[in-house]
Coordinates of C-alpha atoms and ligand atoms in Angstrom, one line a residue:
M1 CA 0.0 0.2 0.2
T2 CA 1.5 3.5 -1.1
A3 CA 1.8 6.4 1.8
C4 CA -1.2 8.1 0.1
A5 CA -4.2 5.2 -0.3
P6 CA -6.7 5.8 2.5
R7 CA -7.7 2.8 4.5
I8 CA -11.4 2.0 6.0
G9 CA -10.9 -0.7 9.1
R10 CA -9.3 -3.4 7.4
H11 CA -10.8 -2.5 4.1
I12 CA -8.2 -0.8 1.4
V13 CA -9.5 1.2 -1.1
S14 CA -8.4 3.3 -3.9
R15 CA -8.3 6.7 -3.9
R16 CA -10.4 6.9 -6.5
I17 CA -12.7 5.8 -4.4
R18 CA -15.3 8.6 -2.3
L19 CA -15.4 7.1 0.7
I20 CA -18.5 5.9 3.0
S21 CA -18.3 5.0 6.6
R22 CA -21.7 3.2 6.9
P23 CA -21.0 -0.3 7.3
G24 CA -22.6 -2.8 5.7
P25 CA -21.7 -5.8 3.6
V26 CA -19.1 -5.9 1.6
Q27 CA -17.7 -7.0 -1.8
P28 CA -14.5 -7.5 -3.6
L29 CA -13.8 -5.3 -6.5
K30 CA -10.4 -5.6 -8.0
I31 CA -6.8 -6.0 -7.4
W32 CA -5.2 -2.8 -6.8
R33 CA -1.4 -2.8 -6.5
G34 CA -1.2 -6.0 -5.4
S35 CA -4.2 -6.2 -2.3
L36 CA -7.6 -7.0 -2.9
V37 CA -10.2 -4.1 -2.4
Y38 CA -13.0 -4.4 -0.7
L39 CA -16.2 -2.3 -1.1
T40 CA -20.0 -2.4 0.0
K41 CA -22.5 -2.5 -2.5
T42 CA -23.5 1.5 -2.2
Q43 CA -19.8 2.2 -2.9
S44 CA -19.6 -0.1 -5.0
A45 CA -22.3 0.9 -7.5
R46 CA -20.9 4.2 -7.2
Y47 CA -17.8 3.2 -8.0
S48 CA -19.2 2.1 -11.1
S49 CA -21.0 4.5 -12.4
T50 CA -18.5 7.1 -11.8
Q51 CA -15.3 5.3 -13.2
S52 CA -14.5 4.4 -16.9
P53 CA -14.0 0.7 -17.6
A54 CA -9.9 1.4 -18.0
A55 CA -10.2 2.5 -14.3
T56 CA -11.0 -0.8 -13.0
L57 CA -8.2 -2.4 -14.6
E58 CA -4.5 -2.5 -13.5
L59 CA -3.1 0.0 -15.8
A60 CA 0.3 1.3 -14.7
P61 CA -0.7 5.3 -13.2
L62 CA 1.8 7.9 -14.2
P63 CA 4.3 9.5 -12.6
P64 CA 2.1 12.2 -10.9
T65 CA 2.9 16.1 -11.7
L66 CA 3.6 18.4 -8.6
K67 CA -0.1 19.5 -9.2
Q68 CA -1.2 16.1 -8.6
K69 CA 0.5 15.7 -5.8
E70 CA -0.6 18.9 -4.4
A71 CA -3.7 18.6 -5.0
E72 CA -3.6 14.8 -3.0
V73 CA -1.8 16.7 -0.3
V74 CA -4.9 18.7 0.4
R75 CA -7.8 16.4 -0.7
Y76 CA -6.7 13.7 1.4
D77 CA -5.6 16.0 4.0
L78 CA -1.9 13.8 4.2
P79 CA -0.5 14.8 7.5
S80 CA 3.2 15.8 7.6
G81 CA 5.4 12.6 8.1
T82 CA 3.2 11.1 4.9
A83 CA 6.3 9.7 2.4
V84 CA 6.4 11.4 -1.1
T85 CA 8.1 10.8 -4.1
V86 CA 8.8 13.9 -6.2
H87 CA 10.0 14.9 -9.6
G88 CA 11.1 17.9 -11.2
W89 CA 13.8 20.4 -12.6
I90 CA 15.6 22.5 -9.8
R91 CA 14.8 26.2 -10.0
T92 CA 16.4 27.7 -7.0
I93 CA 19.1 26.3 -4.7
R94 CA 19.1 28.5 -1.5
K95 CA 22.5 27.5 1.2
H96 CA 21.9 28.2 4.6
K97 CA 24.2 27.8 7.7
K98 CA 22.1 24.7 9.1
F99 CA 19.6 23.6 6.0
A100 CA 19.2 24.0 2.4
F101 CA 16.2 24.9 0.4
V102 CA 15.5 23.5 -3.2
N103 CA 12.7 24.9 -5.4
I104 CA 11.8 22.4 -8.2
T105 CA 8.9 23.0 -10.7
D106 CA 7.7 20.4 -13.7
G107 CA 5.8 23.0 -15.6
S108 CA 1.9 21.2 -14.7
Y109 CA 1.9 24.7 -13.1
D110 CA 3.6 27.7 -12.3
K111 CA 4.5 26.8 -8.8
V112 CA 7.4 25.2 -7.2
L113 CA 7.6 22.9 -4.6
Q114 CA 10.1 23.6 -1.8
L115 CA 12.5 20.8 -1.0
V116 CA 14.3 20.8 2.7
F117 CA 17.4 19.5 3.5
N118 CA 18.5 19.2 6.7
D119 CA 22.0 18.8 5.6
P120 CA 23.3 21.8 3.5
E121 CA 26.4 19.9 2.1
Q122 CA 23.8 17.3 0.6
V123 CA 23.4 20.1 -2.3
N124 CA 26.7 20.3 -3.4
D125 CA 25.8 17.9 -6.3
L126 CA 22.6 20.2 -7.3
G127 CA 22.4 22.6 -9.9
V128 CA 19.6 24.9 -11.3
G129 CA 18.2 23.3 -14.2
V130 CA 19.1 19.4 -13.1
S131 CA 16.2 17.3 -13.2
V132 CA 15.8 15.0 -9.5
E133 CA 13.6 12.6 -8.0
V134 CA 13.1 13.2 -4.7
N135 CA 12.0 11.0 -1.8
G136 CA 10.8 12.7 1.4
T137 CA 8.2 13.4 3.9
V138 CA 5.3 15.7 3.8
Q139 CA 5.6 18.6 5.8
R140 CA 2.3 20.4 6.0
R141 CA 2.1 24.6 6.0
D142 CA 0.1 27.1 7.2
S143 CA -0.2 28.6 3.9
L144 CA -2.9 28.1 1.5
A145 CA -0.8 29.0 -1.6
D146 CA 1.9 26.7 -0.4
P147 CA 0.0 23.8 1.4
Y148 CA 3.2 21.1 1.7
E149 CA 6.8 21.2 1.2
V150 CA 9.2 17.8 1.4
L151 CA 11.7 17.2 3.9
V152 CA 14.1 15.1 1.5
E153 CA 15.2 11.3 3.2
K154 CA 16.9 10.7 -0.6
Y155 CA 17.1 12.1 -3.9
H156 CA 19.1 11.0 -7.4
I157 CA 19.9 12.8 -10.3
V158 CA 17.9 12.0 -13.8
G159 CA 19.7 14.2 -15.5
G160 CA 22.8 17.2 -14.8
V161 CA 24.0 19.8 -16.4
P162 CA 27.7 19.9 -17.3
E163 CA 29.7 22.0 -15.1
E164 CA 31.2 23.9 -18.2
D165 CA 28.1 24.3 -19.8
P166 CA 26.0 25.8 -16.9
Y167 CA 22.2 25.9 -17.4
P168 CA 21.2 28.7 -19.7
L169 CA 17.8 30.1 -17.8
Q170 CA 19.4 32.2 -14.5
N171 CA 17.0 34.0 -12.1
K172 CA 16.8 37.3 -14.1
Y173 CA 14.8 39.4 -16.5
L174 CA 15.1 37.8 -20.3
S175 CA 12.7 38.9 -22.8
Q176 CA 10.7 37.2 -25.3
D177 CA 12.9 37.9 -28.2
Y178 CA 16.3 36.8 -25.9
L179 CA 14.4 33.8 -25.0
R180 CA 13.1 32.6 -28.3
R181 CA 16.2 33.8 -30.0
E182 CA 18.7 31.9 -27.5
L183 CA 16.9 29.4 -26.3
P184 CA 14.3 28.2 -28.1
T185 CA 13.7 24.8 -27.1
I186 CA 14.9 25.4 -23.4
R187 CA 12.4 28.8 -23.3
F188 CA 9.4 26.2 -22.2
R189 CA 10.5 25.9 -18.9
S190 CA 10.7 29.6 -18.0
L191 CA 7.6 30.8 -16.0
S192 CA 6.7 33.5 -18.9
N193 CA 6.5 30.7 -21.5
G194 CA 4.8 28.0 -19.1
V195 CA 1.9 30.3 -17.9
T196 CA 1.1 31.0 -21.8
M197 CA 1.6 27.3 -23.3
R198 CA -0.9 26.5 -20.1
F199 CA -3.2 29.0 -20.6
R200 CA -3.5 28.1 -24.5
S201 CA -3.8 24.4 -23.5
R202 CA -7.0 25.5 -21.4
A203 CA -7.8 28.3 -23.9
V204 CA -8.6 25.6 -26.6
Y205 CA -10.4 23.3 -24.1
E206 CA -12.7 26.1 -23.6
I207 CA -13.4 26.9 -27.0
S208 CA -13.8 23.1 -27.5
Q209 CA -16.5 23.4 -25.0
Y210 CA -18.0 26.0 -26.4
F211 CA -18.9 24.8 -30.1
A212 CA -19.7 21.5 -28.6
E213 CA -22.3 23.2 -26.1
N214 CA -23.5 25.1 -29.2
E215 CA -24.0 22.2 -31.4
F216 CA -21.1 22.6 -33.5
I217 CA -19.0 19.5 -35.1
Q218 CA -15.7 19.5 -34.5
T219 CA -14.0 18.2 -38.0
H220 CA -10.6 17.9 -39.6
P221 CA -10.4 19.3 -42.8
P222 CA -7.3 18.5 -45.0
V223 CA -4.1 20.6 -44.4
I224 CA -2.9 19.8 -48.3
T225 CA -5.2 21.5 -50.7
S226 CA -5.6 22.2 -54.4
S227 CA -6.8 25.6 -54.2
D228 CA -5.5 29.1 -52.7
C229 CA -8.4 29.7 -50.9
E230 CA -8.3 33.2 -50.4
G231 CA -6.7 33.9 -54.1
A232 CA -3.8 36.0 -52.7
G233 CA -1.2 34.1 -53.8
E234 CA 0.6 33.7 -50.6
V235 CA 0.2 29.6 -50.7
F236 CA 3.2 27.1 -50.0
T237 CA 3.7 24.8 -52.9
V238 CA 3.5 21.3 -51.6
V239 CA 6.7 19.4 -54.0
S240 CA 7.8 15.6 -53.1
E241 CA 11.9 14.5 -53.3
T242 CA 11.4 12.0 -54.7
S243 CA 9.1 12.1 -57.7
S244 CA 10.0 14.6 -61.0
S245 CA 6.4 14.9 -61.6
P246 CA 3.7 16.2 -59.6
F247 CA 3.0 13.8 -56.8
F248 CA -0.5 14.4 -56.6
G249 CA -1.4 14.8 -60.5
K250 CA -1.5 18.2 -60.2
K251 CA -0.5 21.4 -58.2
A252 CA -0.8 21.3 -54.4
Y253 CA -0.2 23.5 -51.8
L254 CA -0.3 23.7 -48.1
T255 CA -3.7 25.2 -46.6
V256 CA -3.7 29.3 -46.4
S257 CA -7.8 28.8 -45.0
T258 CA -9.5 25.5 -44.5
Q259 CA -12.9 27.4 -45.3
L260 CA -13.7 26.0 -48.6
H261 CA -13.7 22.1 -47.2
L262 CA -15.2 23.7 -44.4
E263 CA -18.1 24.8 -45.9
A264 CA -18.3 21.5 -47.7
L265 CA -18.4 19.8 -44.6
M266 CA -21.3 22.3 -43.6
M267 CA -23.6 21.5 -46.2
G268 CA -23.7 17.7 -44.7
L269 CA -23.7 18.9 -40.6
S270 CA -25.1 22.3 -40.5
R271 CA -22.6 23.7 -38.0
V272 CA -19.0 23.0 -37.9
W273 CA -15.5 24.0 -36.6
T274 CA -11.9 23.3 -36.7
L275 CA -8.9 24.4 -35.1
T276 CA -6.1 23.8 -37.4
P277 CA -2.3 25.0 -39.0
A278 CA -2.6 27.0 -41.7
F279 CA 0.2 28.3 -43.9
R280 CA 0.6 31.8 -45.6
A281 CA 3.8 32.7 -47.4
E282 CA 3.6 36.2 -46.5
K283 CA 6.8 38.0 -46.3
S284 CA 5.3 40.5 -43.7
I285 CA 7.8 40.5 -41.1
T286 CA 5.4 42.3 -37.9
S287 CA 4.6 41.1 -34.8
R288 CA 1.1 39.9 -36.3
H289 CA 2.6 37.7 -39.0
L290 CA 3.8 33.8 -38.9
S291 CA 4.2 31.4 -41.8
E292 CA 2.7 28.8 -39.8
F293 CA -0.3 29.5 -37.5
W294 CA -3.5 27.7 -36.1
M295 CA -6.7 29.5 -37.6
L296 CA -9.9 28.5 -35.3
E297 CA -12.9 28.5 -38.4
A298 CA -16.5 27.8 -38.2
E299 CA -19.2 27.6 -40.7
V300 CA -23.0 27.8 -40.2
A301 CA -25.7 26.4 -42.2
Y302 CA -28.7 29.0 -42.5
A303 CA -26.9 31.9 -41.3
D304 CA -28.3 34.3 -43.8
R305 CA -27.7 38.0 -41.7
L306 CA -24.4 39.0 -41.1
E307 CA -25.0 39.3 -37.7
H308 CA -25.4 35.9 -36.9
I309 CA -21.7 35.2 -37.4
M310 CA -20.9 38.6 -35.6
S311 CA -22.7 37.4 -32.6
L312 CA -21.2 34.0 -32.5
V313 CA -17.8 35.3 -32.9
E314 CA -18.8 37.9 -30.1
G315 CA -20.4 35.3 -27.7
L316 CA -17.8 32.6 -28.5
I317 CA -15.0 35.5 -27.0
R318 CA -16.9 37.0 -24.6
T319 CA -17.6 32.9 -23.4
I320 CA -14.3 31.5 -23.4
L321 CA -12.8 34.8 -21.7
T322 CA -15.4 34.6 -18.3
R323 CA -14.3 31.0 -18.4
L324 CA -10.9 31.7 -18.4
K325 CA -11.2 34.1 -15.5
D326 CA -12.4 31.8 -13.4
S327 CA -10.4 28.9 -14.5
G328 CA -7.7 30.4 -12.6
E329 CA -5.3 30.6 -15.7
Y330 CA -5.8 34.3 -15.8
Q331 CA -4.7 34.4 -12.5
S332 CA -1.6 32.8 -13.1
V333 CA -0.9 35.4 -16.3
L334 CA -1.3 38.1 -14.1
S335 CA 0.8 36.8 -11.0
V336 CA 3.7 36.0 -13.6
K337 CA 3.3 39.5 -15.1
T338 CA 3.8 41.1 -11.6
F339 CA 6.7 38.8 -11.1
L340 CA 8.7 39.9 -14.6
E341 CA 7.8 43.3 -14.0
K342 CA 9.3 43.4 -10.3
Q343 CA 12.1 41.0 -12.4
K344 CA 12.8 43.6 -15.1
S345 CA 13.2 46.3 -12.5
Q346 CA 16.3 45.0 -11.7
G347 CA 18.0 44.7 -14.8
G348 CA 17.4 41.9 -17.7
E349 CA 18.4 41.0 -21.1
G350 CA 17.2 41.2 -24.8
D351 CA 16.4 43.7 -27.3
D352 CA 12.6 43.9 -26.5
M353 CA 12.8 44.7 -22.8
D354 CA 10.3 47.8 -22.9
K355 CA 7.8 46.0 -25.3
E356 CA 5.1 44.0 -23.2
I357 CA 2.2 45.4 -21.7
T358 CA 1.7 46.1 -18.0
R359 CA -0.3 44.2 -15.6
A360 CA -2.4 46.9 -15.2
I361 CA -2.9 47.7 -19.0
L362 CA -4.0 43.9 -19.3
V363 CA -6.9 43.9 -16.5
Q364 CA -8.2 47.2 -18.7
R365 CA -8.2 44.9 -21.9
W366 CA -9.5 42.2 -20.5
D367 CA -12.7 43.8 -18.5
G368 CA -13.1 46.1 -21.4
M369 CA -14.1 43.5 -23.8
L370 CA -16.1 41.9 -20.9
Q371 CA -18.0 45.3 -20.1
D372 CA -21.9 44.8 -20.4
V373 CA -22.3 46.5 -24.0
A374 CA -22.3 45.1 -27.2
W375 CA -19.4 45.9 -29.2
K376 CA -19.7 48.5 -31.6
R377 CA -20.5 47.4 -35.3
I378 CA -19.6 49.7 -37.8
T379 CA -19.5 49.9 -41.9
Y380 CA -16.5 50.1 -43.7
K381 CA -17.8 53.4 -45.3
Q382 CA -18.5 54.6 -41.7
A383 CA -14.4 54.0 -40.8
I384 CA -13.4 55.5 -43.9
E385 CA -15.6 58.6 -43.1
V386 CA -14.4 58.3 -39.1
L387 CA -11.2 58.1 -39.8
Q388 CA -10.7 61.1 -41.9
Q389 CA -12.8 63.0 -40.1
A390 CA -10.3 62.2 -37.1
E391 CA -7.2 63.4 -39.1
R392 CA -9.1 66.7 -40.6
Q393 CA -9.7 67.6 -36.7
G394 CA -6.0 66.4 -35.7
Q395 CA -7.3 63.9 -33.6
A396 CA -4.9 61.7 -35.2
K397 CA -1.8 61.3 -37.9
F398 CA -1.5 58.7 -40.1
D399 CA 1.3 57.8 -42.1
T400 CA -1.1 57.2 -44.9
A401 CA -4.5 58.9 -45.2
A402 CA -7.5 56.7 -45.4
E403 CA -9.3 56.4 -48.6
Y404 CA -12.5 54.8 -50.2
G405 CA -11.5 52.1 -52.0
D406 CA -8.2 51.4 -50.1
G407 CA -7.7 48.9 -47.6
L408 CA -7.3 49.4 -43.8
K409 CA -3.9 50.0 -42.8
S410 CA -3.3 48.7 -39.7
E411 CA -2.6 51.7 -38.1
H412 CA -6.1 53.2 -39.4
E413 CA -7.4 49.1 -37.5
K414 CA -5.5 49.9 -34.3
W415 CA -6.6 53.6 -34.1
L416 CA -10.5 52.5 -34.6
A417 CA -10.2 50.1 -32.2
S418 CA -7.9 52.2 -29.4
Q419 CA -9.5 55.7 -29.7
Y420 CA -12.9 55.3 -31.5
A421 CA -14.2 52.3 -30.2
H422 CA -12.2 52.1 -27.1
G423 CA -12.6 48.4 -27.4
P424 CA -12.9 45.6 -29.7
I425 CA -15.0 47.0 -33.4
F426 CA -16.6 45.1 -36.0
V427 CA -15.9 46.8 -39.2
T428 CA -18.3 45.6 -41.8
Q429 CA -19.4 45.5 -45.7
Y430 CA -15.9 46.3 -47.2
P431 CA -15.8 47.1 -51.1
S432 CA -16.1 43.6 -53.1
H433 CA -12.6 44.3 -54.8
L434 CA -10.5 44.3 -51.4
K435 CA -12.1 41.1 -50.2
P436 CA -11.9 37.2 -52.1
F437 CA -14.1 35.6 -54.7
Y438 CA -16.7 33.5 -52.1
M439 CA -18.3 36.8 -50.1
L440 CA -22.1 37.6 -50.7
P441 CA -22.9 40.8 -52.2
T442 CA -24.5 43.0 -50.1
P443 CA -28.2 43.0 -51.0
G444 CA -28.7 46.5 -52.9
S445 CA -25.4 47.3 -53.6
G446 CA -25.2 46.1 -57.1
G447 CA -22.1 44.1 -56.3
E448 CA -20.1 47.5 -54.8
T449 CA -19.5 46.2 -51.0
V450 CA -19.9 42.4 -49.5
E451 CA -21.2 40.8 -46.5
C452 CA -18.3 40.3 -44.5
F453 CA -16.5 41.8 -41.3
D454 CA -13.3 42.4 -39.8
L455 CA -13.4 42.2 -35.8
L456 CA -10.4 44.9 -34.9
V457 CA -8.7 45.1 -31.3
P458 CA -7.3 47.9 -29.8
D459 CA -3.0 47.3 -30.0
L460 CA -3.5 44.6 -32.0
G461 CA -5.6 45.4 -35.3
E462 CA -7.7 42.6 -36.8
L463 CA -8.5 39.6 -34.9
V464 CA -11.0 38.3 -36.7
G465 CA -12.3 37.6 -40.4
G466 CA -15.8 36.6 -41.6
S467 CA -18.5 36.8 -44.1
L468 CA -21.7 35.2 -45.6
R469 CA -20.7 33.4 -48.4
E470 CA -22.3 33.2 -52.2
Y471 CA -24.4 30.4 -52.1
D472 CA -25.7 30.8 -55.8
Y473 CA -24.4 28.4 -58.6
N474 CA -24.0 31.0 -61.2
R475 CA -22.9 33.6 -59.3
L476 CA -20.3 32.1 -57.4
Q477 CA -19.4 30.6 -61.1
A478 CA -19.2 34.6 -62.4
A479 CA -17.6 35.8 -59.4
I480 CA -14.5 33.3 -59.6
E481 CA -14.1 34.2 -63.6
K482 CA -14.0 37.6 -62.6
A483 CA -11.1 37.1 -60.0
G484 CA -9.1 35.4 -62.7
I485 CA -9.2 32.2 -61.0
D486 CA -8.9 28.8 -63.1
P487 CA -12.8 27.1 -62.6
S488 CA -11.1 24.1 -63.1
E489 CA -9.2 24.8 -59.6
L490 CA -12.5 25.3 -57.8
E491 CA -15.1 22.9 -59.8
W492 CA -15.7 20.8 -56.9
Y493 CA -16.4 23.6 -54.4
V494 CA -18.8 25.9 -56.8
E495 CA -20.8 22.3 -57.6
L496 CA -21.4 22.1 -53.5
R497 CA -24.4 24.8 -54.6
K498 CA -25.8 22.4 -57.3
W499 CA -27.0 19.9 -54.7
G500 CA -29.4 21.3 -51.9
S501 CA -27.7 25.1 -51.5
V502 CA -28.1 26.9 -48.5
P503 CA -27.4 30.3 -47.1
H504 CA -24.6 30.3 -44.9
G505 CA -21.5 32.1 -43.1
G506 CA -18.4 31.6 -41.0
F507 CA -15.4 33.4 -39.9
G508 CA -11.8 32.4 -38.9
M509 CA -9.1 33.9 -36.4
G510 CA -5.9 33.1 -35.8
L511 CA -5.2 31.5 -32.4
E512 CA -2.2 33.3 -31.8
R513 CA -3.4 36.9 -32.1
L514 CA -6.0 35.9 -29.7
M515 CA -3.4 34.1 -27.4
S516 CA -1.2 37.4 -27.8
Y517 CA -3.7 39.9 -26.9
L518 CA -4.8 37.9 -24.1
V519 CA -1.6 37.1 -22.2
G520 CA -0.4 40.3 -23.0
I521 CA 2.9 39.3 -25.2
Y522 CA 3.4 41.7 -28.0
N523 CA 5.0 39.5 -30.5
V524 CA 2.8 36.1 -31.9
R525 CA 5.6 34.1 -32.3
D526 CA 6.1 33.9 -28.4
V527 CA 2.7 32.2 -27.8
I528 CA 3.6 29.6 -30.3
S529 CA 6.1 26.8 -29.6
F530 CA 8.1 27.0 -32.6
P531 CA 7.5 30.0 -35.2
R532 CA 8.2 30.2 -38.5
W533 CA 8.4 33.0 -40.7
V534 CA 10.2 34.2 -43.8
D535 CA 14.5 32.9 -42.9
H536 CA 13.4 31.6 -39.8
C537 CA 12.7 27.9 -39.3
V538 CA 15.1 27.1 -36.3
C539 CA 14.6 23.9 -34.7
Ligands
4AD601 O1 -8.9 36.9 -43.1 P1 -8.2 35.8 -43.3 O2 -7.3 36.2 -44.2 O3 -9.7 35.4 -43.7 C1 -9.4 33.9 -43.8 O4 -8.4 32.8 -44.2 C2 -11.0 33.2 -44.1 N1 -11.0 32.1 -45.2 C3 -11.4 32.4 -42.5 C4 -13.0 31.9 -42.8 O5 -13.8 32.7 -43.1 N2 -13.0 31.0 -42.6 O6 -7.4 35.2 -41.6 C5 -8.4 35.1 -40.4 C6 -7.3 35.2 -39.3 C7 -7.3 36.7 -39.4 O7 -8.1 37.6 -38.9 C8 -5.8 36.8 -38.0 O8 -6.5 36.5 -37.0 C9 -5.2 35.5 -38.8 O9 -6.4 34.6 -39.2 N3 -4.4 35.1 -39.8 C10 -3.0 35.0 -39.2 N4 -2.5 35.3 -38.1 C11 -1.2 34.9 -37.8 N5 -0.2 35.2 -39.2 C12 -0.9 35.2 -40.4 N6 -0.1 35.3 -41.1 C13 -1.9 35.3 -40.3 N7 -3.0 36.0 -41.6 C14 -4.3 35.6 -40.7

């Protein structure tokens, strides 16, 4: 029996089972770690109804994470002296006359576990970055934040660090740019990157929940495609190293957006979504552009008003923000901001030391998005008028003047969200020549504008793009020809309009743009694990 398997009298029960003190007939249930486990009938019924089939089998438990260990200590109120085994990487070592303290972390949460050594000489072999397995005993603490520490009995070094090549993540401020450039594989062990990766994971979980609750089917469209969805020519071509002729018998690309395939899936499943890598051979070296990024896309059948799609986007973002705030991941992001601000004030390293926003601005950003007022919606035409008026009245000075018919520049987008809306803003109905072939013309505009929107947010600009799609066979065919696209490339897509076509619409949102905005990290390269951009495909 391990130290943490609780007992009832002579019956041993797994810690996964809820204990009931009422006596009653017992039934053997299973062999658990070499011991026969008995349960009362009621326990047995409860156990069977809550456990997955795998839980009743003798499957090997994984080595517990530090987060799981802490939860176990709290949940079972394990007393001081209980034996424990923990694993992690050493973050700090403090040696005193009579004791030594070593903090370890394992990335499962943003906290560290303090190890206590009664003999400071015991830590002589240890160094920052070393990975260890430690056997010791629980020492309860009177702190809710850190409910226990471990008094070390013995340890062994799992992976050391060479003396001549010290661990590069020492305890000082390193900017995101420095971490990415100098430590592309080690940076996930830093506090800031760890918290970002965990936040991203939680956000994807919340997104999946939201879609499931709203009857969307998650689908997996292909990454290799035969068409350029956006028609902008920013595609990467897929070729085989081993065949001289085209591998697929025709040109093939890495997808720039899965929208067209998602539309085909929508025609059978009504509401669909996906989170898929997207690839763009854009040479834009900005803090918002990656060559490989993750795009969240959704399509909705029978959506016949742009408002359907804008409301979907607003509802999705508001819901996940509210839930993320409750989940504690948000608090972790804020705590790390506070820690880094303090660390930065003591000096640090990196070119972009001052780029990251402060904790105070991040709080305002989240609160701004969650205010109890619907996000602003204006047409492209109104946006141009607002921008021109702002410049005329000296409220803004743009490098490029806003002109009707031209695309909005990043400076315009940022100004509209930051200075005009003071929060997120949907800009709708752009001129058709600025947008791809598949968008539905605005009724009554004679094809001048299309039923589309961009969602702009302060400091970042475009976060989401969406539209209603052309669902008439002949009009879509004509739009493809007008755009100068070879119709044979998109025959399969146009044909969808032949058999029971329905009005529909959808959107695409770059996951890294959302993450960088919510975590308050300036560059999208720092919220994806291995960023790719022009001339950069490091590891
Ligand atoms: O506005 P975009 O180009 O729209 C589409 O691709 C549509 N087919 C999506 C759809 O309706 N299903 O891209 C959508 C979003 C942008 O708003 C932005 O958030 C992100 O994708 N994005 C990028 N993110 C990082 N790096 C890039 N190079 C990006 N290009 C677009």
